[in-house]
Amino acid sequence: MRRAGSHFSNNYRLRSGIFYMYIFLLLSLGLRLWLPGLLRPDPEMLLEEDSAFISWLHQQDSLQRLQESEAQLPGKSGQPTLTHKAPNKPQRSKQDLNTASATELQAVRGIGPILSKRILKFRDALGGFLHESQLRDVYGLSPEVAREAMKRFTIVDAPDIAPLDINTASKEELSGLIYLDWNMVNEIVRYRNAHGNISKPSELAQLLGIPQDKIDRIALYLQF
């Protein structure tokens, strides 16, 4: 009986050992098949995951740029927008050229005591300036200085000077104009006798001796 029992016990242990070995082998084989897939994902799956991650990064970058651009717009940020404004230059009112003194004229760069006296003398000869552009006719005053003076001075109270009718005025009357000498007066009378009335200032350009650059200022004293 002892031998039979011992034999049965040995067989049971043998079969149990074989069973557990078989289970171990199955587990080993399963792990070998399952672990590589777990540790080494499918390349296609990795590609999809990488694409999704890259797309998410782009979305985050675009969102950040949008937020930064909106923050620069007025009223979008929590703080007031500061803008730099150039200081306004004070408006300087122009002085009346017909009442300006020699000292006031000398405030213009380029006008000294001599030129200021010439301006006053020319103003008296005209009976007062009708237009500030007449400064160009002051002897010795350069066009650049005249332009600077016209920035500071203007005509506020123009003198009341009745214009002469160019078609009926006598030679003596025409010669009284500071802009016309005797040669110019004779040419005007000759032209109107030969061609009739002078109807507009531009016709003076056809007369000999009439300076074309002064026709607009000569016309201030004439009626056509």
Coordinates of N, CA and C in Angstrom, one line a residue:
M1 N 0.8 -1.2 0.0 CA 0.0 0.0 0.0 C 0.8 1.2 0.0
R2 N 1.9 1.2 0.7 CA 2.8 2.4 0.7 C 3.4 2.6 -0.6
R3 N 3.7 1.5 -1.3 CA 4.3 1.8 -2.6 C 3.3 2.3 -3.6
A4 N 2.0 1.8 -3.5 CA 1.0 2.3 -4.4 C 0.7 3.8 -4.1
G5 N 0.6 4.1 -2.8 CA 0.4 5.5 -2.5 C 1.5 6.4 -2.9
S6 N 2.7 5.9 -2.7 CA 3.9 6.7 -3.1 C 3.9 6.9 -4.6
H7 N 3.5 5.8 -5.4 CA 3.5 5.9 -6.8 C 2.5 6.9 -7.3
F8 N 1.3 6.9 -6.6 CA 0.2 7.8 -7.0 C 0.6 9.2 -6.8
S9 N 1.3 9.4 -5.6 CA 1.8 10.8 -5.3 C 2.8 11.3 -6.3
N10 N 3.7 10.4 -6.7 CA 4.7 10.9 -7.6 C 4.1 11.2 -9.0
N11 N 3.1 10.4 -9.4 CA 2.4 10.7 -10.7 C 1.7 12.0 -10.6
Y12 N 1.1 12.3 -9.5 CA 0.3 13.5 -9.4 C 1.2 14.7 -9.4
R13 N 2.4 14.6 -8.8 CA 3.3 15.7 -8.8 C 3.9 15.9 -10.2
L14 N 4.1 14.8 -10.9 CA 4.6 14.9 -12.3 C 3.6 15.6 -13.2
R15 N 2.3 15.2 -13.0 CA 1.3 15.8 -13.9 C 1.1 17.3 -13.5
S16 N 1.2 17.6 -12.3 CA 1.0 19.0 -11.9 C 2.2 19.8 -12.4
G17 N 3.4 19.2 -12.4 CA 4.5 19.9 -12.9 C 4.4 20.2 -14.4
I18 N 4.0 19.2 -15.1 CA 3.8 19.3 -16.5 C 2.7 20.4 -16.8
F19 N 1.7 20.4 -16.0 CA 0.6 21.3 -16.3 C 1.0 22.8 -16.0
Y20 N 1.8 22.9 -14.9 CA 2.3 24.3 -14.7 C 3.3 24.7 -15.7
M21 N 4.1 23.8 -16.1 CA 5.1 24.1 -17.2 C 4.4 24.5 -18.4
Y22 N 3.3 23.8 -18.7 CA 2.5 24.1 -20.0 C 1.9 25.5 -19.8
I23 N 1.4 25.8 -18.7 CA 0.9 27.2 -18.4 C 1.9 28.2 -18.5
F24 N 3.1 27.9 -18.0 CA 4.2 28.9 -18.1 C 4.7 29.1 -19.5
L25 N 4.7 28.0 -20.3 CA 5.1 28.2 -21.7 C 4.0 29.0 -22.4
L26 N 2.8 28.8 -22.2 CA 1.7 29.6 -22.8 C 1.8 31.0 -22.5
L27 N 2.1 31.3 -21.2 CA 2.2 32.7 -20.7 C 3.4 33.3 -21.4
S28 N 4.5 32.6 -21.4 CA 5.8 33.1 -22.0 C 5.5 33.4 -23.5
L29 N 4.9 32.5 -24.2 CA 4.6 32.7 -25.6 C 3.7 33.9 -25.8
G30 N 2.7 34.1 -24.9 CA 1.7 35.2 -25.0 C 2.4 36.5 -24.8
L31 N 3.3 36.5 -23.8 CA 4.0 37.7 -23.5 C 4.9 38.1 -24.6
R32 N 5.6 37.2 -25.2 CA 6.5 37.5 -26.3 C 5.7 38.0 -27.5
L33 N 4.5 37.6 -27.7 CA 3.7 38.1 -28.8 C 3.0 39.5 -28.4
W34 N 2.7 39.7 -27.2 CA 2.0 40.8 -26.8 C 2.8 42.0 -26.4
L35 N 4.0 41.8 -25.7 CA 4.8 42.9 -25.3 C 5.4 43.7 -26.4
P36 N 5.9 43.0 -27.5 CA 6.5 43.9 -28.6 C 5.5 44.9 -29.1
G37 N 4.3 44.4 -29.3 CA 3.3 45.3 -29.8 C 3.0 46.5 -28.8
L38 N 3.1 46.1 -27.5 CA 2.8 47.2 -26.5 C 4.0 48.1 -26.4
L39 N 5.2 47.6 -26.5 CA 6.4 48.5 -26.4 C 6.7 49.2 -27.7
R40 N 6.3 48.7 -28.9 CA 6.6 49.2 -30.2 C 5.3 49.4 -30.9
P41 N 4.6 50.6 -30.8 CA 3.3 50.9 -31.4 C 3.4 50.8 -32.9
D42 N 2.2 50.7 -33.4 CA 2.0 50.6 -34.8 C 2.5 51.9 -35.5
P43 N 3.3 51.9 -36.5 CA 3.8 53.1 -37.2 C 2.7 54.0 -37.7
E44 N 1.6 53.4 -38.2 CA 0.5 54.2 -38.7 C -0.2 54.9 -37.6
M45 N -0.3 54.3 -36.5 CA -0.9 54.9 -35.3 C 0.0 56.1 -34.8
L46 N 1.3 55.9 -34.8 CA 2.2 57.0 -34.4 C 2.1 58.1 -35.4
L47 N 2.0 57.9 -36.7 CA 1.9 59.0 -37.7 C 0.6 59.8 -37.4
E48 N -0.5 59.1 -37.1 CA -1.7 59.8 -36.9 C -1.6 60.7 -35.6
E49 N -1.0 60.1 -34.6 CA -0.9 60.8 -33.3 C 0.1 62.0 -33.5
D50 N 1.2 61.9 -34.3 CA 2.1 63.0 -34.5 C 1.4 64.1 -35.3
S51 N 0.6 63.7 -36.3 CA -0.1 64.7 -37.1 C -1.1 65.5 -36.3
A52 N -1.8 64.8 -35.4 CA -2.8 65.5 -34.5 C -2.1 66.4 -33.6
F53 N -0.9 66.0 -33.1 CA -0.1 66.9 -32.1 C 0.4 68.1 -32.8
I54 N 0.9 67.9 -34.1 CA 1.4 69.1 -34.8 C 0.3 70.0 -35.2
S55 N -0.9 69.5 -35.5 CA -2.1 70.3 -35.8 C -2.5 71.1 -34.6
W56 N -2.4 70.5 -33.4 CA -2.7 71.2 -32.2 C -1.8 72.3 -31.9
L57 N -0.5 72.1 -32.2 CA 0.5 73.1 -32.0 C 0.2 74.3 -32.8
H58 N -0.1 74.1 -34.1 CA -0.4 75.2 -35.0 C -1.6 76.0 -34.5
Q59 N -2.6 75.3 -34.0 CA -3.8 75.9 -33.5 C -3.5 76.8 -32.3
Q60 N -2.6 76.3 -31.4 CA -2.2 77.1 -30.3 C -1.4 78.3 -30.7
D61 N -0.5 78.2 -31.7 CA 0.3 79.3 -32.2 C -0.6 80.4 -32.8
S62 N -1.6 79.9 -33.6 CA -2.5 80.9 -34.3 C -3.3 81.6 -33.2
L63 N -3.8 80.9 -32.2 CA -4.6 81.5 -31.2 C -3.8 82.5 -30.4
Q64 N -2.5 82.2 -30.1 CA -1.7 83.2 -29.4 C -1.4 84.4 -30.2
R65 N -1.2 84.3 -31.6 CA -1.0 85.4 -32.4 C -2.2 86.3 -32.5
L66 N -3.4 85.7 -32.6 CA -4.6 86.4 -32.6 C -4.8 87.2 -31.3
Q67 N -4.5 86.6 -30.2 CA -4.7 87.3 -28.9 C -3.7 88.5 -28.8
E68 N -2.5 88.3 -29.4 CA -1.5 89.4 -29.3 C -1.9 90.5 -30.2
S69 N -2.5 90.2 -31.4 CA -2.9 91.3 -32.3 C -4.1 92.0 -31.8
E70 N -5.0 91.3 -31.1 CA -6.2 92.0 -30.5 C -5.8 92.9 -29.3
A71 N -4.7 92.4 -28.6 CA -4.3 93.2 -27.5 C -3.7 94.6 -27.9
Q72 N -3.3 94.7 -29.2 CA -2.7 95.9 -29.7 C -3.8 96.9 -30.2
L73 N -5.0 96.4 -30.4 CA -6.1 97.3 -30.8 C -6.6 98.1 -29.7
P74 N -7.0 99.4 -30.0 CA -7.6 100.3 -28.9 C -8.9 99.6 -28.4
G75 N -9.0 99.6 -27.1 CA -10.1 99.1 -26.4 C -10.1 97.6 -26.2
K76 N -9.2 96.9 -26.8 CA -9.2 95.4 -26.7 C -8.4 95.0 -25.5
S77 N -7.4 95.7 -25.1 CA -6.6 95.4 -23.9 C -7.2 96.0 -22.7
G78 N -6.8 95.6 -21.5 CA -7.3 96.1 -20.3 C -6.8 97.5 -20.0
Q79 N -5.7 97.9 -20.7 CA -5.1 99.2 -20.4 C -5.4 100.1 -21.5
P80 N -5.4 101.5 -21.3 CA -5.7 102.4 -22.3 C -4.5 102.5 -23.3
T81 N -4.8 102.7 -24.6 CA -3.8 102.8 -25.6 C -3.2 104.2 -25.6
L82 N -1.9 104.2 -25.5 CA -1.2 105.5 -25.5 C -0.7 105.8 -26.9
T83 N -1.0 107.0 -27.4 CA -0.6 107.5 -28.7 C 0.2 108.8 -28.5
H84 N 1.3 108.9 -29.3 CA 2.1 110.1 -29.3 C 1.5 111.1 -30.2
K85 N 1.3 112.3 -29.7 CA 0.8 113.4 -30.5 C 1.8 114.5 -30.5
A86 N 2.1 114.9 -31.8 CA 3.1 116.0 -31.9 C 2.4 117.3 -31.3
P87 N 3.2 118.1 -30.6 CA 2.7 119.3 -30.1 C 2.3 120.3 -31.2
N88 N 1.1 120.9 -31.0 CA 0.7 121.9 -32.0 C 1.5 123.1 -31.9
K89 N 1.9 123.6 -33.1 CA 2.7 124.8 -33.1 C 1.7 126.0 -32.9
P90 N 2.1 126.9 -32.1 CA 1.2 128.1 -31.9 C 1.0 128.8 -33.2
Q91 N -0.2 129.2 -33.5 CA -0.5 130.0 -34.7 C -0.1 131.4 -34.5
R92 N 0.7 131.9 -35.3 CA 1.2 133.3 -35.2 C 0.4 134.2 -36.2
S93 N -0.4 135.1 -35.7 CA -1.2 136.0 -36.5 C -0.2 136.9 -37.3
K94 N -0.6 137.2 -38.5 CA 0.2 138.0 -39.4 C -0.1 139.5 -39.1
Q95 N 1.0 140.3 -39.2 CA 0.9 141.7 -39.0 C 0.5 142.4 -40.3
D96 N -0.1 143.6 -40.1 CA -0.5 144.4 -41.3 C 0.7 145.1 -41.9
L97 N 1.0 144.8 -43.1 CA 2.2 145.3 -43.8 C 2.1 146.8 -44.0
N98 N 0.9 147.4 -44.0 CA 0.7 148.8 -44.2 C 0.9 149.6 -42.9
T99 N 1.0 148.9 -41.8 CA 1.3 149.6 -40.5 C 2.6 149.1 -39.8
A100 N 3.3 148.2 -40.4 CA 4.5 147.7 -39.8 C 5.6 148.7 -39.8
S101 N 6.3 148.7 -38.7 CA 7.4 149.7 -38.5 C 8.7 149.1 -39.0
A102 N 9.7 149.9 -39.1 CA 11.0 149.4 -39.5 C 11.6 148.3 -38.6
T103 N 11.3 148.5 -37.3 CA 11.8 147.5 -36.3 C 11.1 146.1 -36.5
E104 N 9.8 146.2 -36.8 CA 9.0 145.0 -37.0 C 9.4 144.3 -38.3
L105 N 9.7 145.1 -39.3 CA 10.2 144.5 -40.6 C 11.5 143.8 -40.4
Q106 N 12.4 144.3 -39.5 CA 13.7 143.8 -39.3 C 13.6 142.4 -38.6
A107 N 12.5 142.1 -38.1 CA 12.3 140.8 -37.4 C 12.4 139.6 -38.5
V108 N 12.3 140.0 -39.7 CA 12.4 139.0 -40.8 C 13.9 138.8 -41.1
R109 N 14.3 137.5 -41.1 CA 15.7 137.2 -41.4 C 16.0 137.7 -42.9
G110 N 17.0 138.5 -43.0 CA 17.4 139.1 -44.3 C 17.0 140.5 -44.5
I111 N 16.2 141.0 -43.6 CA 15.8 142.5 -43.7 C 16.5 143.2 -42.6
G112 N 17.4 144.1 -43.0 CA 18.1 145.0 -42.0 C 17.6 146.4 -42.1
P113 N 18.4 147.3 -41.5 CA 17.9 148.7 -41.4 C 17.7 149.3 -42.8
I114 N 18.6 149.0 -43.8 CA 18.5 149.6 -45.1 C 17.3 149.1 -45.8
L115 N 17.1 147.8 -45.8 CA 16.0 147.2 -46.6 C 14.7 147.6 -45.9
S116 N 14.6 147.7 -44.6 CA 13.4 148.1 -44.0 C 13.0 149.6 -44.4
K117 N 14.0 150.4 -44.5 CA 13.7 151.8 -44.9 C 13.2 151.9 -46.4
R118 N 13.8 151.0 -47.2 CA 13.3 150.9 -48.6 C 11.9 150.5 -48.7
I119 N 11.5 149.5 -47.8 CA 10.2 149.0 -47.9 C 9.2 150.1 -47.5
L120 N 9.5 150.8 -46.4 CA 8.7 151.9 -46.0 C 8.6 153.0 -47.0
K121 N 9.7 153.3 -47.7 CA 9.7 154.3 -48.8 C 8.8 153.9 -49.9
F122 N 8.9 152.6 -50.3 CA 8.2 152.1 -51.4 C 6.7 152.1 -51.1
R123 N 6.4 151.8 -49.8 CA 5.0 151.8 -49.4 C 4.4 153.2 -49.5
D124 N 5.2 154.2 -49.1 CA 4.7 155.6 -49.2 C 4.5 156.0 -50.6
A125 N 5.4 155.6 -51.5 CA 5.2 155.9 -52.9 C 4.0 155.3 -53.5
L126 N 3.6 154.1 -53.1 CA 2.4 153.4 -53.6 C 1.1 154.0 -53.0
G127 N 1.3 154.6 -51.9 CA 0.1 155.1 -51.2 C -0.4 153.9 -50.3
G128 N 0.4 152.9 -50.1 CA 0.0 151.8 -49.3 C 0.0 150.5 -50.2
F129 N 0.4 149.4 -49.6 CA 0.4 148.1 -50.4 C -1.1 147.7 -50.6
L130 N -1.3 147.2 -51.8 CA -2.6 146.6 -52.1 C -2.5 145.1 -52.0
H131 N -1.3 144.5 -52.1 CA -1.1 143.1 -52.0 C 0.3 142.9 -51.5
E132 N 0.5 141.9 -50.6 CA 1.8 141.6 -50.0 C 2.8 141.2 -51.0
S133 N 2.4 140.7 -52.2 CA 3.3 140.3 -53.3 C 4.1 141.5 -53.8
Q134 N 3.6 142.7 -53.5 CA 4.4 143.9 -54.0 C 5.7 144.1 -53.3
L135 N 5.9 143.3 -52.2 CA 7.3 143.3 -51.6 C 8.3 142.9 -52.6
R136 N 8.0 142.1 -53.6 CA 8.9 141.6 -54.6 C 9.5 142.7 -55.4
D137 N 8.8 143.9 -55.4 CA 9.3 145.0 -56.2 C 10.1 146.0 -55.4
V138 N 10.4 145.7 -54.2 CA 11.3 146.5 -53.4 C 12.8 146.3 -53.9
Y139 N 13.5 147.3 -54.2 CA 14.8 147.2 -54.8 C 15.7 146.5 -53.7
G140 N 16.5 145.5 -54.1 CA 17.4 144.8 -53.3 C 16.9 143.7 -52.4
L141 N 15.5 143.6 -52.4 CA 14.9 142.5 -51.6 C 14.8 141.2 -52.4
S142 N 15.5 140.2 -52.0 CA 15.6 139.0 -52.8 C 14.2 138.3 -52.7
P143 N 13.9 137.4 -53.7 CA 12.6 136.7 -53.7 C 12.5 135.8 -52.4
E144 N 13.6 135.2 -52.0 CA 13.5 134.4 -50.8 C 13.2 135.2 -49.5
V145 N 13.8 136.3 -49.4 CA 13.4 137.2 -48.2 C 12.0 137.7 -48.3
A146 N 11.6 138.1 -49.6 CA 10.2 138.5 -49.8 C 9.2 137.5 -49.4
R147 N 9.5 136.2 -49.7 CA 8.6 135.1 -49.3 C 8.5 135.0 -47.8
E148 N 9.7 135.1 -47.1 CA 9.7 135.0 -45.7 C 8.9 136.2 -45.1
A149 N 9.0 137.4 -45.7 CA 8.3 138.5 -45.1 C 6.8 138.3 -45.3
M150 N 6.4 137.7 -46.4 CA 5.0 137.5 -46.7 C 4.4 136.4 -45.8
K151 N 5.2 135.6 -45.1 CA 4.7 134.6 -44.1 C 4.4 135.4 -42.8
R152 N 5.0 136.5 -42.6 CA 4.8 137.2 -41.4 C 3.8 138.4 -41.5
F153 N 3.8 139.0 -42.7 CA 2.9 140.2 -42.9 C 1.9 139.9 -44.0
T154 N 0.8 140.6 -43.9 CA -0.3 140.5 -44.9 C -1.0 141.9 -45.0
I155 N -2.0 142.0 -45.8 CA -2.7 143.3 -45.9 C -4.0 143.2 -45.1
V156 N -4.1 143.9 -44.1 CA -5.3 144.0 -43.3 C -6.2 145.1 -43.7
D157 N -5.6 146.3 -43.8 CA -6.3 147.5 -44.2 C -5.7 148.0 -45.5
A158 N -6.3 147.7 -46.6 CA -5.8 148.1 -47.9 C -6.2 149.6 -48.2
P159 N -5.3 150.3 -48.8 CA -5.6 151.7 -49.1 C -6.8 151.8 -50.1
D160 N -7.5 152.9 -50.0 CA -8.6 153.1 -50.9 C -8.1 153.9 -52.1
I161 N -7.7 153.1 -53.1 CA -7.1 153.7 -54.3 C -8.0 153.4 -55.5
A162 N -8.5 154.4 -56.2 CA -9.4 154.1 -57.3 C -8.6 153.8 -58.5
P163 N -8.9 152.6 -59.2 CA -8.1 152.2 -60.4 C -8.4 153.1 -61.5
L164 N -7.3 153.3 -62.4 CA -7.4 154.1 -63.6 C -8.0 153.3 -64.7
D165 N -8.9 153.8 -65.5 CA -9.4 153.1 -66.7 C -8.2 153.2 -67.8
I166 N -7.7 152.0 -68.1 CA -6.6 152.0 -69.0 C -6.9 152.5 -70.4
N167 N -8.2 152.4 -70.7 CA -8.6 152.8 -72.1 C -8.9 154.3 -72.2
T168 N -9.1 155.0 -71.1 CA -9.5 156.4 -71.2 C -8.5 157.3 -70.4
A169 N -7.6 156.8 -69.6 CA -6.7 157.6 -68.8 C -5.7 158.2 -69.7
S170 N -5.3 159.5 -69.3 CA -4.3 160.2 -70.1 C -2.9 159.7 -69.8
K171 N -2.0 160.2 -70.6 CA -0.6 159.8 -70.4 C -0.1 160.3 -69.0
E172 N -0.5 161.5 -68.6 CA -0.1 162.0 -67.3 C -0.7 161.2 -66.1
E173 N -1.9 160.8 -66.3 CA -2.5 159.9 -65.2 C -1.8 158.6 -65.2
L174 N -1.5 158.0 -66.3 CA -0.9 156.7 -66.3 C 0.6 156.8 -65.8
S175 N 1.2 157.8 -66.1 CA 2.6 158.0 -65.7 C 2.7 158.2 -64.2
G176 N 1.6 158.5 -63.5 CA 1.6 158.7 -62.1 C 1.7 157.3 -61.4
L177 N 1.5 156.3 -62.1 CA 1.6 154.9 -61.4 C 3.1 154.6 -61.3
I178 N 3.5 154.2 -60.1 CA 4.9 153.9 -59.9 C 5.4 152.8 -60.7
Y179 N 4.6 151.9 -61.2 CA 5.0 150.8 -62.0 C 5.3 151.1 -63.5
L180 N 4.8 152.3 -64.0 CA 4.8 152.6 -65.4 C 5.8 153.8 -65.6
D181 N 6.7 153.7 -66.5 CA 7.5 154.8 -66.9 C 7.0 155.4 -68.2
W182 N 7.6 156.4 -68.7 CA 7.1 157.1 -69.9 C 7.1 156.2 -71.1
N183 N 8.0 155.4 -71.3 CA 8.1 154.5 -72.4 C 6.9 153.5 -72.4
M184 N 6.6 153.0 -71.2 CA 5.5 152.1 -71.1 C 4.2 152.8 -71.3
V185 N 4.0 154.0 -70.8 CA 2.8 154.8 -71.0 C 2.6 155.0 -72.5
N186 N 3.6 155.4 -73.2 CA 3.5 155.7 -74.7 C 3.1 154.4 -75.4
E187 N 3.7 153.3 -75.0 CA 3.3 152.0 -75.7 C 1.9 151.6 -75.4
I188 N 1.4 151.9 -74.2 CA -0.1 151.6 -73.9 C -1.0 152.5 -74.8
V189 N -0.6 153.8 -74.9 CA -1.5 154.7 -75.7 C -1.4 154.3 -77.2
R190 N -0.2 154.0 -77.7 CA 0.0 153.6 -79.1 C -0.8 152.4 -79.4
Y191 N -0.8 151.4 -78.5 CA -1.5 150.1 -78.7 C -3.0 150.3 -78.7
R192 N -3.5 151.1 -77.8 CA -5.0 151.3 -77.8 C -5.5 152.1 -78.9
N193 N -4.6 153.0 -79.4 CA -5.0 153.8 -80.6 C -5.0 152.9 -81.9
A194 N -4.1 151.9 -81.9 CA -4.0 151.1 -83.1 C -5.0 149.9 -83.0
H195 N -5.2 149.4 -81.9 CA -6.0 148.1 -81.8 C -7.3 148.3 -81.0
G196 N -7.6 149.5 -80.5 CA -8.8 149.6 -79.7 C -8.6 149.4 -78.2
N197 N -9.6 149.2 -77.5 CA -9.6 149.0 -76.1 C -8.8 147.7 -75.7
I198 N -8.1 147.9 -74.5 CA -7.4 146.7 -73.9 C -8.4 146.1 -72.9
S199 N -8.8 144.9 -73.1 CA -9.9 144.3 -72.4 C -9.5 143.4 -71.2
K200 N -8.2 143.1 -71.2 CA -7.8 142.2 -70.0 C -6.3 142.4 -69.8
P201 N -5.8 142.1 -68.6 CA -4.4 142.3 -68.2 C -3.5 141.5 -69.1
S202 N -3.8 140.3 -69.6 CA -2.9 139.5 -70.3 C -2.5 140.2 -71.6
E203 N -3.3 141.2 -72.1 CA -2.9 141.9 -73.4 C -1.7 142.7 -73.2
L204 N -1.4 143.1 -71.9 CA -0.3 144.0 -71.7 C 1.0 143.2 -72.0
A205 N 1.0 141.9 -72.0 CA 2.2 141.1 -72.4 C 2.6 141.3 -73.8
Q206 N 1.7 141.8 -74.7 CA 2.0 142.1 -76.1 C 2.7 143.4 -76.3
L207 N 2.7 144.2 -75.2 CA 3.3 145.6 -75.4 C 4.8 145.5 -75.0
L208 N 5.5 146.3 -75.8 CA 7.0 146.3 -75.6 C 7.3 147.1 -74.3
G209 N 8.2 146.6 -73.6 CA 8.7 147.2 -72.4 C 7.9 146.9 -71.1
I210 N 6.8 146.3 -71.2 CA 6.0 145.9 -70.0 C 6.5 144.6 -69.4
P211 N 7.0 144.7 -68.2 CA 7.6 143.5 -67.6 C 6.5 142.5 -67.3
Q212 N 6.6 141.3 -67.9 CA 5.5 140.3 -67.7 C 5.4 139.8 -66.3
D213 N 6.5 139.8 -65.5 CA 6.4 139.3 -64.2 C 5.8 140.3 -63.2
K214 N 5.5 141.5 -63.7 CA 4.8 142.5 -62.9 C 3.4 142.9 -63.3
I215 N 2.9 142.2 -64.4 CA 1.6 142.5 -64.9 C 0.5 142.4 -63.9
D216 N 0.6 141.3 -63.1 CA -0.5 141.1 -62.1 C -0.5 142.2 -61.1
R217 N 0.6 142.8 -60.8 CA 0.7 143.9 -59.8 C 0.4 145.3 -60.4
I218 N 0.7 145.4 -61.7 CA 0.3 146.6 -62.4 C -1.2 146.7 -62.6
A219 N -1.8 145.5 -62.8 CA -3.3 145.4 -63.0 C -4.0 145.8 -61.7
L220 N -3.4 145.8 -60.6 CA -4.1 146.2 -59.3 C -4.5 147.7 -59.4
Y221 N -3.9 148.5 -60.2 CA -4.1 149.9 -60.3 C -4.9 150.3 -61.6
L222 N -5.3 149.3 -62.3 CA -5.9 149.6 -63.6 C -7.3 149.0 -63.7
Q223 N -8.2 149.6 -64.5 CA -9.5 149.0 -64.8 C -9.6 148.7 -66.3
F224 N -10.0 147.5 -66.6 CA -10.0 147.1 -68.0 C -11.5 147.0 -68.5

